[in-house]
Coordinates of C-alpha atoms in Angstrom, one line a residue:
Chain A
X1 CA 191.8 83.1 -220.2
X2 CA 194.3 85.7 -221.0
X3 CA 193.7 89.4 -220.3
X4 CA 192.7 91.4 -223.4
X5 CA 195.7 93.3 -224.7
X6 CA 195.2 97.0 -225.1
X7 CA 197.5 99.1 -227.3
X8 CA 200.4 100.4 -225.4
X9 CA 200.9 103.6 -227.4
X10 CA 198.6 106.4 -228.1
X11 CA 197.8 106.9 -231.8
X12 CA 197.5 110.4 -233.1
X13 CA 194.1 111.5 -234.4
X14 CA 193.9 112.1 -238.1
X15 CA 195.1 115.5 -239.3
X16 CA 193.3 117.8 -241.7
X17 CA 196.4 118.6 -243.7
X18 CA 198.2 115.3 -244.3
X19 CA 201.6 116.4 -245.5
X20 CA 203.9 117.5 -242.6
X21 CA 205.7 120.1 -244.7
X22 CA 202.4 121.7 -245.8
X23 CA 201.3 121.8 -242.2
X24 CA 204.4 123.6 -241.1
X25 CA 204.2 126.0 -244.0
X26 CA 200.5 126.7 -243.2
X27 CA 201.4 127.4 -239.6
X28 CA 204.2 129.7 -240.5
X29 CA 201.9 131.5 -242.9
X30 CA 199.3 132.0 -240.2
X31 CA 202.1 133.3 -237.9
X32 CA 203.4 135.6 -240.6
X33 CA 199.9 137.0 -241.2
X34 CA 199.3 137.6 -237.5
X35 CA 202.6 139.5 -237.2
X36 CA 201.8 141.6 -240.2
X37 CA 198.2 142.2 -239.0
X38 CA 199.3 143.2 -235.6
X39 CA 201.9 145.4 -237.1
X40 CA 199.4 147.3 -239.2
X41 CA 197.4 148.4 -236.1
X42 CA 198.4 151.9 -235.4
X43 CA 197.7 152.9 -231.8
X44 CA 197.9 156.4 -230.7
X45 CA 198.7 155.9 -227.1
X46 CA 198.2 159.5 -226.2
X47 CA 194.7 159.4 -227.5
X48 CA 194.0 156.2 -225.7
X49 CA 195.2 157.6 -222.4
X50 CA 192.9 160.5 -222.9
X51 CA 190.2 158.1 -223.8
X52 CA 190.6 156.0 -220.8
X53 CA 189.4 158.8 -218.6
X54 CA 186.4 159.0 -220.9
X55 CA 185.9 155.3 -220.7
X56 CA 185.8 155.6 -216.9
X57 CA 183.2 158.3 -217.2
X58 CA 181.2 156.0 -219.5
X59 CA 181.4 153.2 -217.0
X60 CA 180.3 155.6 -214.3
X61 CA 177.4 156.7 -216.5
X62 CA 176.5 153.1 -217.0
X63 CA 176.5 152.5 -213.3
X64 CA 174.5 155.6 -212.6
X65 CA 172.3 155.9 -215.7
X66 CA 170.4 159.1 -216.2
X67 CA 166.9 158.3 -217.4
X68 CA 165.3 161.6 -216.6
X69 CA 167.0 164.5 -218.2
X70 CA 166.7 163.2 -221.8
X71 CA 163.6 161.1 -221.1
X72 CA 161.5 162.8 -223.8
X73 CA 164.1 162.0 -226.5
X74 CA 164.6 158.4 -225.2
X75 CA 160.8 157.8 -225.1
X76 CA 160.4 159.1 -228.6
X77 CA 163.2 156.9 -229.9
X78 CA 161.9 153.9 -228.1
X79 CA 158.4 154.4 -229.5
X80 CA 159.8 154.7 -233.0
X81 CA 161.9 151.6 -232.5
X82 CA 159.0 149.5 -231.1
X83 CA 156.4 150.5 -233.7
X84 CA 159.0 150.1 -236.5
X85 CA 159.8 146.6 -235.2
X86 CA 156.2 145.4 -235.0
X87 CA 155.0 146.9 -238.3
X88 CA 158.0 145.7 -240.3
X89 CA 157.8 142.2 -238.9
X90 CA 154.1 141.9 -239.8
X91 CA 154.6 143.3 -243.3
X92 CA 157.8 141.3 -243.8
X93 CA 156.1 138.1 -242.8
X94 CA 153.1 138.8 -245.1
X95 CA 155.4 139.3 -248.0
X96 CA 157.8 136.5 -247.3
X97 CA 155.1 133.8 -247.1
X98 CA 154.3 133.9 -250.9
X99 CA 158.0 134.3 -251.7
X100 CA 158.9 131.4 -249.4
X101 CA 156.3 129.2 -251.1
X102 CA 157.6 130.3 -254.5
X103 CA 161.1 129.4 -253.4
X104 CA 160.2 125.9 -252.4
X105 CA 161.2 123.6 -255.3
X106 CA 158.5 121.0 -254.5
X107 CA 155.6 123.5 -254.9
X108 CA 156.7 126.1 -257.5
X109 CA 157.6 125.8 -261.2
X110 CA 161.2 126.3 -262.0
X111 CA 161.1 129.8 -263.3
X112 CA 159.2 131.1 -260.2
X113 CA 161.6 129.2 -258.0
X114 CA 164.6 131.0 -259.6
X115 CA 162.9 134.4 -259.3
X116 CA 162.1 133.9 -255.6
X117 CA 165.5 132.4 -254.7
X118 CA 167.2 135.4 -256.3
X119 CA 165.0 137.9 -254.3
X120 CA 166.1 136.0 -251.2
X121 CA 169.8 136.0 -252.2
X122 CA 169.7 139.8 -252.7
X123 CA 168.0 140.5 -249.5
X124 CA 170.4 138.3 -247.5
X125 CA 173.6 139.5 -249.1
X126 CA 173.1 143.2 -248.3
X127 CA 173.4 144.2 -244.7
X128 CA 170.6 146.1 -243.0
X129 CA 172.8 149.2 -242.5
X130 CA 173.6 149.5 -246.2
X131 CA 170.0 149.0 -247.2
X132 CA 169.1 151.7 -244.7
X133 CA 171.6 154.2 -246.2
X134 CA 169.9 153.8 -249.6
X135 CA 166.4 153.9 -248.3
X136 CA 167.1 157.0 -246.2
X137 CA 168.5 158.6 -249.4
X138 CA 165.3 157.7 -251.2
X139 CA 162.6 158.2 -248.5
X140 CA 164.1 160.8 -246.3
X141 CA 165.1 160.6 -242.7
X142 CA 162.8 159.0 -240.1
X143 CA 161.2 155.7 -239.1
X144 CA 159.6 155.0 -242.4
X145 CA 162.9 154.3 -244.0
X146 CA 163.7 152.1 -241.1
X147 CA 160.4 150.3 -241.4
X148 CA 161.2 149.5 -245.1
X149 CA 164.7 148.4 -244.2
X150 CA 163.6 145.9 -241.6
X151 CA 160.8 144.6 -243.8
X152 CA 163.2 144.0 -246.6
X153 CA 165.7 142.2 -244.3
X154 CA 162.9 140.1 -242.9
X155 CA 162.0 138.8 -246.3
X156 CA 165.4 137.3 -246.9
X157 CA 165.6 135.6 -243.5
X158 CA 162.0 134.3 -243.2
X159 CA 161.4 133.4 -246.8
X160 CA 164.6 131.3 -246.9
X161 CA 163.9 129.4 -243.7
X162 CA 160.3 128.9 -244.7
X163 CA 161.2 127.6 -248.2
X164 CA 163.8 125.2 -246.7
X165 CA 161.1 124.0 -244.3
X166 CA 158.5 123.5 -247.0
X167 CA 161.1 121.5 -249.0
X168 CA 161.5 119.2 -246.0
X169 CA 157.9 118.4 -245.3
X170 CA 156.6 114.9 -245.1
X171 CA 155.9 114.1 -248.7
X172 CA 153.5 111.2 -247.9
X173 CA 151.0 113.6 -246.4
X174 CA 151.2 115.8 -249.5
X175 CA 150.7 112.8 -251.6
X176 CA 147.7 111.7 -249.6
X177 CA 146.0 115.1 -250.2
X178 CA 147.0 115.1 -253.9
X179 CA 145.5 111.6 -254.4
X180 CA 142.1 113.0 -253.3
X181 CA 142.2 115.2 -256.4
X182 CA 143.0 118.4 -254.5
X183 CA 144.0 121.6 -256.4
X184 CA 147.3 123.4 -255.8
X185 CA 145.6 125.8 -253.3
X186 CA 144.1 122.9 -251.4
X187 CA 147.4 121.1 -251.4
X188 CA 149.1 124.2 -249.8
X189 CA 146.3 124.7 -247.4
X190 CA 145.8 121.1 -246.1
X191 CA 149.2 119.4 -246.7
X192 CA 151.8 122.1 -246.3
X193 CA 150.3 124.7 -244.1
X194 CA 149.6 122.5 -241.0
X195 CA 153.2 121.1 -241.2
X196 CA 155.0 124.4 -241.4
X197 CA 152.7 126.7 -239.4
X198 CA 154.2 126.2 -235.9
X199 CA 157.7 126.8 -237.3
X200 CA 156.6 129.9 -239.2
X201 CA 155.1 131.4 -236.0
X202 CA 158.3 130.5 -234.1
X203 CA 160.5 132.1 -236.8
X204 CA 158.3 135.2 -236.9
X205 CA 158.7 135.7 -233.2
X206 CA 162.5 135.2 -233.5
X207 CA 162.6 137.8 -236.3
X208 CA 160.6 140.2 -234.1
X209 CA 163.4 139.9 -231.6
X210 CA 166.1 140.4 -234.3
X211 CA 164.3 143.4 -235.8
X212 CA 164.3 145.2 -232.5
X213 CA 168.0 144.7 -232.2
X214 CA 168.5 146.0 -235.7
X215 CA 166.2 149.0 -235.1
X216 CA 168.6 150.1 -232.5
X217 CA 171.4 150.3 -235.1
X218 CA 169.9 151.7 -238.3
X219 CA 169.2 155.0 -236.5
X220 CA 172.9 155.7 -236.8
X221 CA 172.5 156.3 -240.5
X222 CA 169.2 158.3 -240.0
X223 CA 166.5 155.7 -240.2
X224 CA 164.8 156.6 -236.9
X225 CA 164.5 154.7 -233.7
X226 CA 166.5 154.5 -230.5
X227 CA 169.8 154.3 -232.4
X228 CA 169.5 157.9 -233.4
X229 CA 169.0 159.0 -229.8
X230 CA 172.0 156.9 -228.7
X231 CA 174.1 158.3 -231.5
X232 CA 173.3 161.8 -230.4
X233 CA 173.9 161.1 -226.8
X234 CA 177.4 159.6 -227.5
X235 CA 178.3 162.4 -229.9
X236 CA 177.6 164.9 -227.1
X237 CA 179.5 162.8 -224.6
X238 CA 176.4 162.4 -222.4
X239 CA 177.5 159.0 -221.2
X240 CA 174.9 158.8 -218.4
X241 CA 172.1 159.1 -221.0
X242 CA 173.9 156.7 -223.3
X243 CA 174.2 154.3 -220.4
X244 CA 170.5 154.5 -219.7
X245 CA 169.7 153.9 -223.4
X246 CA 172.0 150.9 -223.5
X247 CA 170.4 149.5 -220.4
X248 CA 167.0 149.9 -221.9
X249 CA 168.1 148.1 -225.1
X250 CA 169.6 145.2 -223.1
X251 CA 166.4 145.0 -221.0
X252 CA 164.1 144.9 -224.0
X253 CA 166.2 142.4 -225.8
X254 CA 166.2 140.1 -222.8
X255 CA 162.5 140.4 -222.4
X256 CA 162.0 139.8 -226.1
X257 CA 164.3 136.8 -226.1
X258 CA 162.8 135.1 -223.0
X259 CA 159.3 136.1 -224.1
X260 CA 159.6 134.7 -227.6
X261 CA 161.2 131.5 -226.4
X262 CA 158.4 131.0 -223.9
X263 CA 155.8 131.7 -226.5
X264 CA 157.4 129.4 -229.0
X265 CA 157.4 126.6 -226.4
X266 CA 153.7 127.4 -225.7
X267 CA 152.7 127.4 -229.4
X268 CA 154.5 124.3 -230.6
Chain B
X1 CA 120.0 104.4 -222.1
X2 CA 119.8 108.0 -223.0
X3 CA 119.9 108.9 -226.6
X4 CA 122.9 110.7 -227.9
X5 CA 121.8 113.5 -230.1
X6 CA 123.5 116.8 -231.0
X7 CA 126.9 116.0 -232.4
X8 CA 128.2 118.1 -235.2
X9 CA 127.9 116.3 -238.5
X10 CA 131.2 117.6 -239.8
X11 CA 134.6 117.2 -238.3
X12 CA 136.3 120.4 -237.0
X13 CA 139.9 120.9 -236.0
X14 CA 139.1 123.1 -233.0
X15 CA 136.3 123.6 -230.5
X16 CA 134.1 126.7 -231.0
X17 CA 135.7 128.3 -227.9
X18 CA 139.2 127.8 -229.3
X19 CA 138.2 129.2 -232.6
X20 CA 136.8 132.3 -230.8
X21 CA 140.1 132.8 -229.0
X22 CA 142.1 132.4 -232.2
X23 CA 140.0 135.0 -234.0
X24 CA 140.2 137.3 -231.1
X25 CA 144.0 136.9 -231.2
X26 CA 144.2 137.8 -234.9
X27 CA 141.9 140.8 -234.5
X28 CA 144.1 142.0 -231.6
X29 CA 147.2 141.6 -233.7
X30 CA 145.6 143.6 -236.6
X31 CA 144.5 146.3 -234.2
X32 CA 148.0 146.5 -232.7
X33 CA 149.5 146.7 -236.1
X34 CA 147.2 149.5 -237.2
X35 CA 147.9 151.4 -234.0
X36 CA 151.7 151.1 -234.4
X37 CA 151.4 152.1 -238.1
X38 CA 149.5 155.2 -237.1
X39 CA 152.2 156.2 -234.5
X40 CA 155.1 155.3 -236.8
X41 CA 153.8 157.3 -239.8
X42 CA 152.8 160.3 -237.9
X43 CA 155.9 162.3 -238.9
X44 CA 156.4 160.7 -242.3
X45 CA 156.5 163.2 -245.1
X46 CA 154.4 161.4 -247.8
X47 CA 155.6 163.6 -250.6
X48 CA 159.1 162.1 -250.2
X49 CA 157.6 158.6 -250.2
X50 CA 155.7 159.1 -253.4
X51 CA 158.8 160.7 -254.9
X52 CA 161.0 157.6 -254.0
X53 CA 160.8 155.8 -257.3
X54 CA 162.1 158.8 -259.1
X55 CA 164.9 159.2 -256.5
X56 CA 165.7 155.5 -256.9
X57 CA 166.0 155.8 -260.6
X58 CA 168.2 158.9 -260.1
X59 CA 170.6 157.2 -257.7
X60 CA 170.6 154.1 -259.9
X61 CA 171.6 156.2 -262.9
X62 CA 174.3 157.9 -260.9
X63 CA 175.7 154.6 -259.6
X64 CA 176.4 153.3 -263.1
X65 CA 178.9 152.7 -264.4
X66 CA 181.1 151.8 -261.4
X67 CA 184.3 153.7 -261.2
X68 CA 186.8 150.8 -261.4
X69 CA 189.9 153.1 -261.3
X70 CA 189.0 153.5 -257.6
X71 CA 189.9 149.9 -256.7
X72 CA 193.6 150.5 -256.0
X73 CA 192.7 153.0 -253.3
X74 CA 190.5 150.4 -251.6
X75 CA 193.2 147.7 -251.2
X76 CA 194.7 149.1 -247.9
X77 CA 191.2 149.7 -246.3
X78 CA 190.3 146.2 -247.3
X79 CA 193.4 144.7 -245.7
X80 CA 192.5 146.7 -242.6
X81 CA 189.0 145.3 -242.6
X82 CA 190.3 141.7 -242.8
X83 CA 192.6 142.5 -239.9
X84 CA 189.8 144.0 -237.8
X85 CA 187.7 140.8 -238.4
X86 CA 190.5 138.3 -237.8
X87 CA 192.2 140.0 -234.8
X88 CA 188.8 140.9 -233.3
X89 CA 187.7 137.3 -233.6
X90 CA 190.9 136.0 -232.0
X91 CA 190.6 138.4 -229.1
X92 CA 186.9 137.7 -228.7
X93 CA 187.4 134.0 -228.6
X94 CA 190.2 134.3 -226.0
X95 CA 187.9 136.3 -223.8
X96 CA 184.9 134.0 -224.5
X97 CA 186.5 130.7 -223.4
X98 CA 186.7 131.5 -219.7
X99 CA 183.2 133.0 -219.8
X100 CA 181.8 129.9 -221.4
X101 CA 183.4 127.6 -218.7
X102 CA 182.0 129.9 -216.0
X103 CA 178.5 129.8 -217.6
X104 CA 178.3 126.0 -218.3
X105 CA 176.3 124.3 -215.5
X106 CA 178.8 121.4 -215.3
X107 CA 182.0 123.3 -215.1
X108 CA 181.1 126.5 -213.3
X109 CA 182.8 126.8 -209.9
X110 CA 179.8 128.6 -208.3
X111 CA 176.4 128.3 -209.8
X112 CA 175.1 130.9 -207.4
X113 CA 177.4 133.9 -208.1
X114 CA 179.7 133.3 -211.1
X115 CA 177.2 131.7 -213.4
X116 CA 174.7 134.6 -213.4
X117 CA 177.6 137.0 -214.0
X118 CA 178.8 135.0 -216.9
X119 CA 175.3 134.8 -218.4
X120 CA 174.9 138.5 -218.0
X121 CA 178.1 139.2 -219.9
X122 CA 176.9 136.9 -222.6
X123 CA 173.5 138.6 -222.9
X124 CA 174.9 142.1 -222.7
X125 CA 177.5 141.4 -225.4
X126 CA 174.9 139.8 -227.7
X127 CA 172.2 142.5 -227.3
X128 CA 174.4 145.4 -228.3
X129 CA 175.3 145.4 -232.0
X130 CA 178.9 145.7 -233.1
X131 CA 178.2 149.1 -234.7
X132 CA 177.0 150.4 -231.3
X133 CA 180.1 149.0 -229.6
X134 CA 182.2 150.7 -232.3
X135 CA 180.4 154.0 -231.7
X136 CA 181.2 153.8 -228.0
X137 CA 184.8 152.8 -228.5
X138 CA 185.5 155.5 -231.1
X139 CA 184.3 158.0 -228.5
X140 CA 186.5 156.4 -225.9
X141 CA 189.8 155.3 -227.6
X142 CA 189.5 157.4 -230.7
X143 CA 188.9 156.5 -234.4
X144 CA 191.0 153.8 -236.0
X145 CA 191.5 150.1 -236.4
X146 CA 191.9 149.5 -232.7
X147 CA 188.4 150.6 -231.9
X148 CA 187.1 148.3 -234.6
X149 CA 189.1 145.3 -233.3
X150 CA 187.9 145.9 -229.7
X151 CA 184.3 146.4 -230.9
X152 CA 184.4 143.1 -232.9
X153 CA 186.0 141.3 -229.9
X154 CA 183.4 142.5 -227.4
X155 CA 180.6 141.6 -229.7
X156 CA 182.0 138.1 -230.4
X157 CA 182.2 137.2 -226.7
X158 CA 178.4 136.7 -226.4
X159 CA 178.0 134.7 -229.5
X160 CA 181.0 132.4 -229.0
X161 CA 180.4 132.2 -225.3
X162 CA 176.8 131.1 -225.7
X163 CA 177.4 128.5 -228.3
X164 CA 180.5 127.2 -226.5
X165 CA 178.8 126.9 -223.1
X166 CA 175.9 125.0 -224.7
X167 CA 178.5 122.6 -226.2
X168 CA 180.2 122.2 -222.8
X169 CA 176.9 121.3 -221.2
X170 CA 176.3 118.7 -223.9
X171 CA 179.5 116.9 -223.3
X172 CA 179.3 113.2 -222.4
X173 CA 179.4 112.9 -218.6
X174 CA 180.7 109.3 -218.7
X175 CA 183.9 110.3 -220.4
X176 CA 184.5 112.9 -217.7
X177 CA 183.7 110.4 -215.0
X178 CA 186.2 108.0 -216.5
X179 CA 188.9 110.6 -216.3
X180 CA 187.9 111.5 -212.7
X181 CA 188.0 107.8 -211.8
X182 CA 191.7 107.7 -212.5
X183 CA 192.2 110.3 -209.8
X184 CA 192.8 113.2 -212.1
X185 CA 192.9 116.7 -210.6
X186 CA 190.5 119.5 -211.8
X187 CA 192.7 120.9 -214.5
X188 CA 193.5 117.3 -215.7
X189 CA 189.8 116.5 -216.0
X190 CA 189.3 119.7 -218.0
X191 CA 192.2 118.9 -220.2
X192 CA 191.5 115.2 -220.9
X193 CA 187.8 114.9 -220.3
X194 CA 186.2 118.1 -221.6
X195 CA 188.5 119.9 -224.0
X196 CA 188.8 117.0 -226.5
X197 CA 185.0 116.7 -226.6
X198 CA 184.4 120.4 -227.4
X199 CA 187.3 121.0 -229.7
X200 CA 185.4 120.5 -233.0
X201 CA 182.6 122.7 -231.8
X202 CA 185.1 125.3 -230.7
X203 CA 186.8 125.5 -234.1
X204 CA 183.5 125.4 -235.9
X205 CA 182.1 128.3 -233.8
X206 CA 185.2 130.4 -234.2
X207 CA 185.3 130.1 -237.9
X208 CA 181.6 130.8 -238.1
X209 CA 182.1 133.9 -236.0
X210 CA 185.0 135.0 -238.2
X211 CA 182.8 134.8 -241.2
X212 CA 180.1 137.0 -239.5
X213 CA 182.8 139.4 -238.3
X214 CA 184.1 140.0 -241.9
X215 CA 180.6 141.0 -242.8
X216 CA 180.2 143.3 -239.8
X217 CA 183.7 144.8 -240.0
X218 CA 183.0 146.1 -243.5
X219 CA 180.5 148.7 -242.1
X220 CA 182.3 149.7 -238.9
X221 CA 184.0 152.5 -240.7
X222 CA 180.6 154.3 -240.9
X223 CA 181.1 155.4 -237.3
X224 CA 184.9 155.8 -237.7
X225 CA 186.3 152.5 -236.6
X226 CA 188.5 151.9 -239.6
X227 CA 188.4 149.6 -242.7
X228 CA 186.5 149.8 -245.9
X229 CA 183.5 151.4 -244.2
X230 CA 185.5 154.7 -243.9
X231 CA 185.8 154.8 -247.7
X232 CA 182.1 154.1 -248.0
X233 CA 181.3 156.9 -245.6
X234 CA 183.6 159.3 -247.4
X235 CA 182.1 158.4 -250.8
X236 CA 178.6 158.8 -249.5
X237 CA 179.4 162.2 -248.0
X238 CA 180.5 163.6 -251.3
X239 CA 177.7 161.8 -253.2
X240 CA 180.3 159.9 -255.3
X241 CA 177.9 157.2 -256.3
X242 CA 180.1 155.4 -258.8
X243 CA 182.6 154.8 -256.0
X244 CA 179.9 153.6 -253.7
X245 CA 179.0 150.9 -256.3
X246 CA 182.7 149.8 -256.4
X247 CA 182.8 149.5 -252.7
X248 CA 179.6 147.6 -252.4
X249 CA 180.7 145.2 -255.1
X250 CA 184.0 144.7 -253.2
X251 CA 182.2 144.1 -249.9
X252 CA 179.9 141.6 -251.6
X253 CA 182.8 139.8 -253.1
X254 CA 184.6 139.6 -249.8
X255 CA 181.5 138.3 -248.0
X256 CA 181.0 135.6 -250.5
X257 CA 184.6 134.5 -250.4
X258 CA 184.7 134.5 -246.6
X259 CA 181.5 132.5 -246.5
X260 CA 183.0 129.9 -248.9
X261 CA 186.2 129.7 -246.8
X262 CA 184.2 129.2 -243.6
X263 CA 182.0 126.5 -245.1
X264 CA 185.0 124.7 -246.4
X265 CA 186.9 124.8 -243.1
X266 CA 183.9 123.8 -241.1
X267 CA 183.2 120.8 -243.3
X268 CA 186.8 119.7 -242.9
X269 CA 186.6 120.0 -239.1
X270 CA 183.2 118.5 -238.2

């Protein structure tokens, strides 16, 4: 029996762009873009060298965070952020459940489907910070505008994932319920709800986590929360307080992430 | 034989005890919500809230029609925004690759010391929003594109690093073993056993992050880090609402285009 023959040469894996000339042109184009892009970056080295000293002070502040001297402001910002996070997630979930059901093509009539999908699209396309700018202009400074921003952003995220999830349910179970002569409400309650509930709870917890992160940012445009405190601290070059705030944010985000992943595992 | 009596006639999903706990949990959540709501709205001025629909109508009427003659002024900031996103992504990816290799359980040189450090870098980078990074960097290296690029890069490390190290941990160990069996050295194992396996994931993640970064770089200007956000901030400061409309439309268009490009490229790779 002769030994099996293996190919002696290595064959090149398939390329995305087939034509060699196009490939070279594409690579040259990318190179040209990079040169232009790097060229457009203006660096004021004098400013940077002054800044480096500040950077050093910031790192020192990060290593020796000052929790005490601004503690009252930090605590207030933190309370605002945390309350904003919880209330906006709860309200956001409550609103996004009907919208999510309406945006599932297997449950809703066509016109409701389009309305709900467009609500989702609008909510997803606009960034939190831009929504926050508008809501602060309308509702005034403070956590209430932040609460509305986060609720609005939650709708886009949760309703979309919920709708996609409802569209992917096991149709045979829905048909079984339908064949008993169930009404639409009974169908949702007995065929859809048990299938999507664990995922809905998981997504809500995940969104809680995201909302806290965002609540640390929207304060920069005046929507309350720890971001406002951080912004003030950096503006006043109080890097030790800023370091303390950042450490608190990192800590809470870590707790939220591990906590929510633990809870999700427990619930599912 | 004892007679079996007292069974419930109707089927229930949960035992009474479980139901009690469930209800207690819901009541606790509602109570927590009400408590938080109380604290949050303590300082709310309700007159402003009731006034909001009128304000919204007012802003809406000011925003229309958009001032299209403003577009030429936006082209340079838009170019800056694209550069911030692209260069920031490249720098972020370059920094994220070693971090990912240190964080992956199967490639890290020391699971005791280096892996926790790498994981901390990933978590810290992910939990701080790019706008906060930009805020810090503008204070440190001054306003401008550079601060934006560095902010985007630092923010991208966590995202790219996390997804990449998960991809490295999911590589097929048999292929790596096969390369090792030929007597390959460490770098050779990396080059021939691991890198080819994670290459599609790597490009997919990078393009995905680039897409997100375009989105995020449009607003970095709000804190002074260059790009179209600067124009947005300037227009908001002088209450030039027709210009704000133009900028928002341009941002929306860019985001849609970048999403389309990224979806196209990822489909071609994976």
